Coordinates of C-alpha atoms in Angstrom, one line a residue:
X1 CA 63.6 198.6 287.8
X2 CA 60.8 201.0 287.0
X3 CA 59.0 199.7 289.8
X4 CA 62.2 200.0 291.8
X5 CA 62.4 203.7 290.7
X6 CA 58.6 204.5 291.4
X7 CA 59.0 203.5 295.1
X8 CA 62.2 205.2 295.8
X9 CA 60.8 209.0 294.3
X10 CA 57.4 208.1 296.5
X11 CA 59.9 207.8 299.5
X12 CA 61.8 211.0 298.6
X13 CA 58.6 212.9 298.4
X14 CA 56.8 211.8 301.0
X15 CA 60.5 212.2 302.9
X16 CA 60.7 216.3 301.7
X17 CA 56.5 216.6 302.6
X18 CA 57.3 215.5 306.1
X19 CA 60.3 217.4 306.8
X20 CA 58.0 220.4 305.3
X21 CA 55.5 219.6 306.9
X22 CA 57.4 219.9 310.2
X23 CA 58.5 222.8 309.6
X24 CA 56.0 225.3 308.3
X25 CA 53.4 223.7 310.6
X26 CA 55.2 225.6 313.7
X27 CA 54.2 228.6 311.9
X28 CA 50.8 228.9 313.0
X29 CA 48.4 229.3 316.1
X30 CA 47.4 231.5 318.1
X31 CA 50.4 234.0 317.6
X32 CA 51.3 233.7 313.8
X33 CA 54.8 233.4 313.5
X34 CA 57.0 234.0 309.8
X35 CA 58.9 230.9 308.7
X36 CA 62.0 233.2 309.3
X37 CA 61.2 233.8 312.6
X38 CA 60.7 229.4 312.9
X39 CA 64.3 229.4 311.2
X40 CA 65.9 231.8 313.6
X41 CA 64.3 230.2 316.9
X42 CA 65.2 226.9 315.9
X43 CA 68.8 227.4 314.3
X44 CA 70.2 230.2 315.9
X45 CA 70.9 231.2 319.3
X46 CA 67.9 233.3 320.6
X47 CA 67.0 232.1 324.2
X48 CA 64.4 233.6 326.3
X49 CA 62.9 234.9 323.2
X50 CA 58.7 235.2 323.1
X51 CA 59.0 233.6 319.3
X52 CA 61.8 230.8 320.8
X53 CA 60.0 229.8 323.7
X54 CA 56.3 229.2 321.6
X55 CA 58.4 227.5 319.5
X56 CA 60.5 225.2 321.3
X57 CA 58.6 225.0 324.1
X58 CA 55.3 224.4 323.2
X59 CA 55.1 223.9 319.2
X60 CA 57.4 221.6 318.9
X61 CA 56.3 219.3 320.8
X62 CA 53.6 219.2 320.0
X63 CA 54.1 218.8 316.0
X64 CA 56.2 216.3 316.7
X65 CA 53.8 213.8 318.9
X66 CA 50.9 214.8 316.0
X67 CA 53.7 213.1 313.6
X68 CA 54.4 210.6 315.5
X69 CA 50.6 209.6 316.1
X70 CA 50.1 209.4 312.8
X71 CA 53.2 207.4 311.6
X72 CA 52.5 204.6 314.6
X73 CA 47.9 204.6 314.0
X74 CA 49.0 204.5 309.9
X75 CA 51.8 201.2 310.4
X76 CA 49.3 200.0 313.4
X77 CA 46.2 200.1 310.3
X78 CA 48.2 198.5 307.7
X79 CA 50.0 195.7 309.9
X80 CA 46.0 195.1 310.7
X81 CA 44.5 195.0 307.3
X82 CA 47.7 192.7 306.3
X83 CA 47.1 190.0 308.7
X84 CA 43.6 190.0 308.6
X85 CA 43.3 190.8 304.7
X86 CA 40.2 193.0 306.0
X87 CA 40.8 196.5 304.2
X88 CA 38.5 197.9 307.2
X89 CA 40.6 196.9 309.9
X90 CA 41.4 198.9 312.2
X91 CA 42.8 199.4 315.8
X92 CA 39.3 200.6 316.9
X93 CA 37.7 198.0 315.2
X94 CA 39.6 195.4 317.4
X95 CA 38.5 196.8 320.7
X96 CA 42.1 197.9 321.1
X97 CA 41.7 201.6 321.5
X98 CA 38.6 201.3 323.4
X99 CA 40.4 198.7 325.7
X100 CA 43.4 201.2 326.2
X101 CA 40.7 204.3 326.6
X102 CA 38.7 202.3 329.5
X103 CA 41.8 201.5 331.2
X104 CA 42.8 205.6 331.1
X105 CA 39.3 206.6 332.0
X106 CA 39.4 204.4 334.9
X107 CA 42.7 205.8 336.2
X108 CA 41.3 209.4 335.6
X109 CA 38.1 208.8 338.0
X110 CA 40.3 207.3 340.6
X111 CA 43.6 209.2 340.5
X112 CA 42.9 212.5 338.4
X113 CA 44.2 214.1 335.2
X114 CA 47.1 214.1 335.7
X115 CA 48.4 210.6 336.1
X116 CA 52.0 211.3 334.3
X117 CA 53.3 207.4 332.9
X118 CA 50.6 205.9 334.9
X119 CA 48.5 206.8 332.1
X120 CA 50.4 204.8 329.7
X121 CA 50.5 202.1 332.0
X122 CA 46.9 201.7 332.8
X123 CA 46.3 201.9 328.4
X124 CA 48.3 199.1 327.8
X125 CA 46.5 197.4 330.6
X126 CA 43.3 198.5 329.0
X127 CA 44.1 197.6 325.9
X128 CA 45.9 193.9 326.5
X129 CA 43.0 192.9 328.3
X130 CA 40.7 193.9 325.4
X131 CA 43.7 191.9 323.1
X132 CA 43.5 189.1 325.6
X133 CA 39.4 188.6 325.4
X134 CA 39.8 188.4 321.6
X135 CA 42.4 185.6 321.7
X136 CA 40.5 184.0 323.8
X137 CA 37.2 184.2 322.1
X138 CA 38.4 184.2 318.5
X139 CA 42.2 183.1 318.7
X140 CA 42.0 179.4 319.4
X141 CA 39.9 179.0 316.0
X142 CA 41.9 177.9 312.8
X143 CA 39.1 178.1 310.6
X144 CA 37.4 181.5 310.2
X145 CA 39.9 182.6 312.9
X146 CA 39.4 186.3 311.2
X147 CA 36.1 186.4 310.9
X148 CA 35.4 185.3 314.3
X149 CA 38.1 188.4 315.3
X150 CA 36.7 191.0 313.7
X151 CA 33.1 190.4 315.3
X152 CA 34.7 190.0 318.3
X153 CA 36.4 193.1 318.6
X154 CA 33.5 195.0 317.1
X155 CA 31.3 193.6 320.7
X156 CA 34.4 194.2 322.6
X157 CA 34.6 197.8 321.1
X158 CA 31.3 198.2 322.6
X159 CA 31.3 196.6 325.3
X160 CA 34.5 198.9 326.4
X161 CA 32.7 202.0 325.2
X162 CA 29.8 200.8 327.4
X163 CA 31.9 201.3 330.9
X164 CA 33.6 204.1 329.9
X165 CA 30.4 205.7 329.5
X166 CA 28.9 204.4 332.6
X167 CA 32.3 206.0 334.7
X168 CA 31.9 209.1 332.8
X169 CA 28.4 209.3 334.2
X170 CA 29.6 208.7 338.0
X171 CA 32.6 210.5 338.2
X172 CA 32.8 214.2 339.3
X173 CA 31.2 216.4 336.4
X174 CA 34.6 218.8 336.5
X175 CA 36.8 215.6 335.8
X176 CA 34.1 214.5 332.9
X177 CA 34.6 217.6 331.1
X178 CA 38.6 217.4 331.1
X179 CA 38.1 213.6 330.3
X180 CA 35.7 214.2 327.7
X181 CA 37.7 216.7 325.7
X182 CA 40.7 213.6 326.2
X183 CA 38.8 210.8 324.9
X184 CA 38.1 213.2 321.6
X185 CA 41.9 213.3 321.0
X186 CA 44.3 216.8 321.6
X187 CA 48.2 216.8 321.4
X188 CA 47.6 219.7 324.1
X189 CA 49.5 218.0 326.9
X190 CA 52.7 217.4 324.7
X191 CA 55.7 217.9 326.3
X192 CA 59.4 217.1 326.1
X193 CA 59.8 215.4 329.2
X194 CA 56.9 212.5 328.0
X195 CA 58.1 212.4 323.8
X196 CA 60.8 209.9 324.0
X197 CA 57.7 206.9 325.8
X198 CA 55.8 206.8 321.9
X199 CA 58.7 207.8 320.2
X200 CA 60.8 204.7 321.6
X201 CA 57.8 202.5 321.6
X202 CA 56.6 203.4 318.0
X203 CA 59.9 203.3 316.5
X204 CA 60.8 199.8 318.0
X205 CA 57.6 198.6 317.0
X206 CA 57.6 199.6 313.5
X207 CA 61.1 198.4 313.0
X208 CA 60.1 194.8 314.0
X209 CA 57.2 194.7 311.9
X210 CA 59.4 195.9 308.9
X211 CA 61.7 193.0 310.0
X212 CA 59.0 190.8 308.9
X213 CA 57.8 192.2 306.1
X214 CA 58.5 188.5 304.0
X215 CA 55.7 187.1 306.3
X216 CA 53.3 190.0 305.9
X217 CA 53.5 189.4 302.0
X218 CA 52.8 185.7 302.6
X219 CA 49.9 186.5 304.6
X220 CA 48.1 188.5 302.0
X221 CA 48.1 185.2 300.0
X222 CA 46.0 183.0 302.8
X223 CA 46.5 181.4 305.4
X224 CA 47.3 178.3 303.4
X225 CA 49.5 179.7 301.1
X226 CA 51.3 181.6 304.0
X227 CA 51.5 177.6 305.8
X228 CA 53.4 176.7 302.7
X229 CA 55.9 179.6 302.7
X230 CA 56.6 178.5 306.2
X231 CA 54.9 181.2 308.2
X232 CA 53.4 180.4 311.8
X233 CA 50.2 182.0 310.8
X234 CA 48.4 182.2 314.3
X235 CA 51.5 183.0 316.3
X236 CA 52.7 185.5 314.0
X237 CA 48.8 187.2 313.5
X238 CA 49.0 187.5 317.3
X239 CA 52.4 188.7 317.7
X240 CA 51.4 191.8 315.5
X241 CA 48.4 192.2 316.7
X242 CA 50.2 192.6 320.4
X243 CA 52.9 194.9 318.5
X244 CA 49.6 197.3 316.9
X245 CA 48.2 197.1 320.4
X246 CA 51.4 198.3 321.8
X247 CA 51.4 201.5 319.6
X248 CA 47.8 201.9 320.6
X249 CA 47.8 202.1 323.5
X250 CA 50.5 204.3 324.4
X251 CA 49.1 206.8 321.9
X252 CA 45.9 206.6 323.9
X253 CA 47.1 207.4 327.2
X254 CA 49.5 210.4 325.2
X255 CA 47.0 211.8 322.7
X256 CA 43.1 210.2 323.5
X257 CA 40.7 208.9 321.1
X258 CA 41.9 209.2 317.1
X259 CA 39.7 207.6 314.8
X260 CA 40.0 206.4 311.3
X261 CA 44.0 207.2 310.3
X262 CA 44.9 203.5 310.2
X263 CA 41.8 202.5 308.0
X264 CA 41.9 205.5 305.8
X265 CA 46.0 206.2 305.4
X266 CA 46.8 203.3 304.2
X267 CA 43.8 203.1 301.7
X268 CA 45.5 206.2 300.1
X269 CA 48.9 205.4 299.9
X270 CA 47.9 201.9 298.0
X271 CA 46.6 204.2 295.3
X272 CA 49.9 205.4 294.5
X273 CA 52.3 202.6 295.6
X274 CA 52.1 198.9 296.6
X275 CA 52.5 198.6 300.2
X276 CA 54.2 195.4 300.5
X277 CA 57.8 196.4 300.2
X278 CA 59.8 198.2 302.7
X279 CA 59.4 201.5 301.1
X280 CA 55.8 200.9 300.7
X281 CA 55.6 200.3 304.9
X282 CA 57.9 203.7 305.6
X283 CA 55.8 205.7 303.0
X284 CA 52.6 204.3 305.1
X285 CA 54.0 206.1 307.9
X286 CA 55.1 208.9 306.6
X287 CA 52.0 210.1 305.1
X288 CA 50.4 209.3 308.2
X289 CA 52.6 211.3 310.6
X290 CA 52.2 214.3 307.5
X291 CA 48.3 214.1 307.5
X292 CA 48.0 213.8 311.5
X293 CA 50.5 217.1 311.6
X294 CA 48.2 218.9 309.4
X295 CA 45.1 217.9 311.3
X296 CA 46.5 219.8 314.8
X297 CA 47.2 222.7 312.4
X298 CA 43.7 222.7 311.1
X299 CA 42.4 221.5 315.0
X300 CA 44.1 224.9 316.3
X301 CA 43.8 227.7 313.9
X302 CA 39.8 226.7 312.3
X303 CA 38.2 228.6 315.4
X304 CA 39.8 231.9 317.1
X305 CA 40.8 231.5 320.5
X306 CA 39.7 227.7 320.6
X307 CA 40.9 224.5 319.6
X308 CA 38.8 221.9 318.4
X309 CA 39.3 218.0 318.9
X310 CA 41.6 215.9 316.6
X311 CA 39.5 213.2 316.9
X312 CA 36.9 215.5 315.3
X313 CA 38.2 216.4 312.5
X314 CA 39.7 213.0 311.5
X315 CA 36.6 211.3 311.8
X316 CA 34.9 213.9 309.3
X317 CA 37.4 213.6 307.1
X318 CA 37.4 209.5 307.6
X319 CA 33.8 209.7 307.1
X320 CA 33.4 211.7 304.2
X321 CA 36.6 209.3 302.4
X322 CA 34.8 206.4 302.6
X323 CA 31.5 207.7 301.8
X324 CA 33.1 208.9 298.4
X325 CA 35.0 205.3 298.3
X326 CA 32.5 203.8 298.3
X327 CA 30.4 205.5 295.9
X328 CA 33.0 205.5 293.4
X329 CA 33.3 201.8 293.6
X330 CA 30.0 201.5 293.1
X331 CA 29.7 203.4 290.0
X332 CA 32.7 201.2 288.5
X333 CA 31.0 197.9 289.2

């Protein structure tokens, strides 16, 4: 019952941080705007508005794709370390993201910028070939299946880095810069008409994985163990890993590059909450979606009259977590 009670307040507060978070984060930017001002333009009637059209029309938006990048990359980390029991997996580690990145960087070259849903079309293309060349090279294996999965994607990851690189280096050098500041990450091109692709695809996603949840607890016992509870093990390790590639890749072709939010998110949450029951998963994502919202603040208010990468920011931050994780674990042993 305790434990009961300790998972439901951790749900609650991470429910009231997000909803917050949401909130006050339309405050800032360029133009600062006072909470009452955010109230008014979102609850009252106030159309045509300078305040109401920042707000509505380019804020929200915007807020809301950060959230929901970090709610799918936090569920897309933890689904990963599950089924691979590999606290360091990640969807970059798999080759997934840099699959999905090669696949929108060859569009760009070819087509231009602005792609609209072709974008998320040629990501998941990108990144179900990159899934496909690690079933293929690791998947048929029953013994160190994992093992031979993680070094696969690693090469993959490379290897995909490797040609988007080389097409950077060919293609027009005004199309480079414009694909450069993409592959870094930016919720800049956030708009209403393009939030319902991740939101439909992230929510669907995350609600079949929570379906599972039985056989992502039996999977953290081994593969034998999970055998004996009656878990497919390789069907269902693929089937999620398709499902975290899904999420991927449409955040790719919306948002760009965004490192290290599913390895480091769900490190943090365990330290407050076991992540193997249902309110474990939804906190995973919540904190996520909170700490991704925060980021874009922090990405467009640190430097006047710029904005700095996402994916910037969260890999300092990722890097400087695990350097201290690791330290600390150190010092204990």
């Amino acid at each position: 019952m305790r434990m009961l009670n300790n998972h439901s307040i951790a749900l609650l507060v991470t429910v009231l941080a997000a909803l917050f978070t949401l909130f006050t984060a339309l405050s800032y930017g360029a133009a600062d705007i006072s909470l009452t001002d955010v109230f008014k333009s979102i609850f009252t009637s106030t159309e045509g508005s300078f305040n109401t059209r920042i707000i509505v029309e380019l804020r929200m938006p915007r807020t809301l794709l950060a959230f929901l990048a970090g709610s799918g990359l936090a569920i897309a980390g933890l689904i990963l370390q599950t089924v691979t029991r590999n606290p360091l997996a990640d969807p970059y580690l798999f080759g997934i993201s840099s699959g999905a990145s090669l696949g929108v960087v060859i569009l760009m070259a070819f087509v231009g910028i602005s792609a609209g849903f072709a974008l998320s079309a040629a990501a998941l293309a990108g990144s179900l070939v990159a899934m496909s060349l690690l079933i293929l090279i690791a998947g048929r294996q029953q013994s160190g299946q994992v093992e031979s999965m993680l070094l696969a994607g690693v090469a993959l990851s490379f290897l995909f880095s490797a040609f988007t690189s080389l097409l950077l280096y060919w293609s027009d050098p005004q199309a480079v810069a414009a694909i450069l500041f993409w592959t870094l990450g930016s919720f800049a091109r956030a708009q209403w008409a393009t939030l319902w692709l991740p939101f439909v695809v992230i929510v669907l996603c995350t609600f079949t994985m929570l379906s599972f949840r039985r056989q992502l607890n039996a999977m953290l016992l081994g593969d034998e163990s999970a055998i004996t509870l009656g878990v497919r093990v390789h069907r269902f390790r693929i089937l999620m890993l398709v499902l975290s590639s899904l999420i991927t890749a449409v955040l790719v072709a919306m948002c760009g590059g965004i490192g290290f939010v599913g390895l480091m998110v769900p490190h943090i949450v365990r330290f407050f909450i076991s992540q193997g029951s249902l309110s474990g998963l939804l906190v995973t994502s919540l904190v996520g979606g909170t700490f991704m919202v925060w980021v874009d603040v922090l990405a467009r208010t640190l430097l006047t009259n710029q904005e700095l990468p996402v994916g910037v920011i969260t890999a300092a931050i990722g890097s400087v977590f695990f350097l201290s994780l690791l330290y600390f674990r150190k010092r204990q042993v």
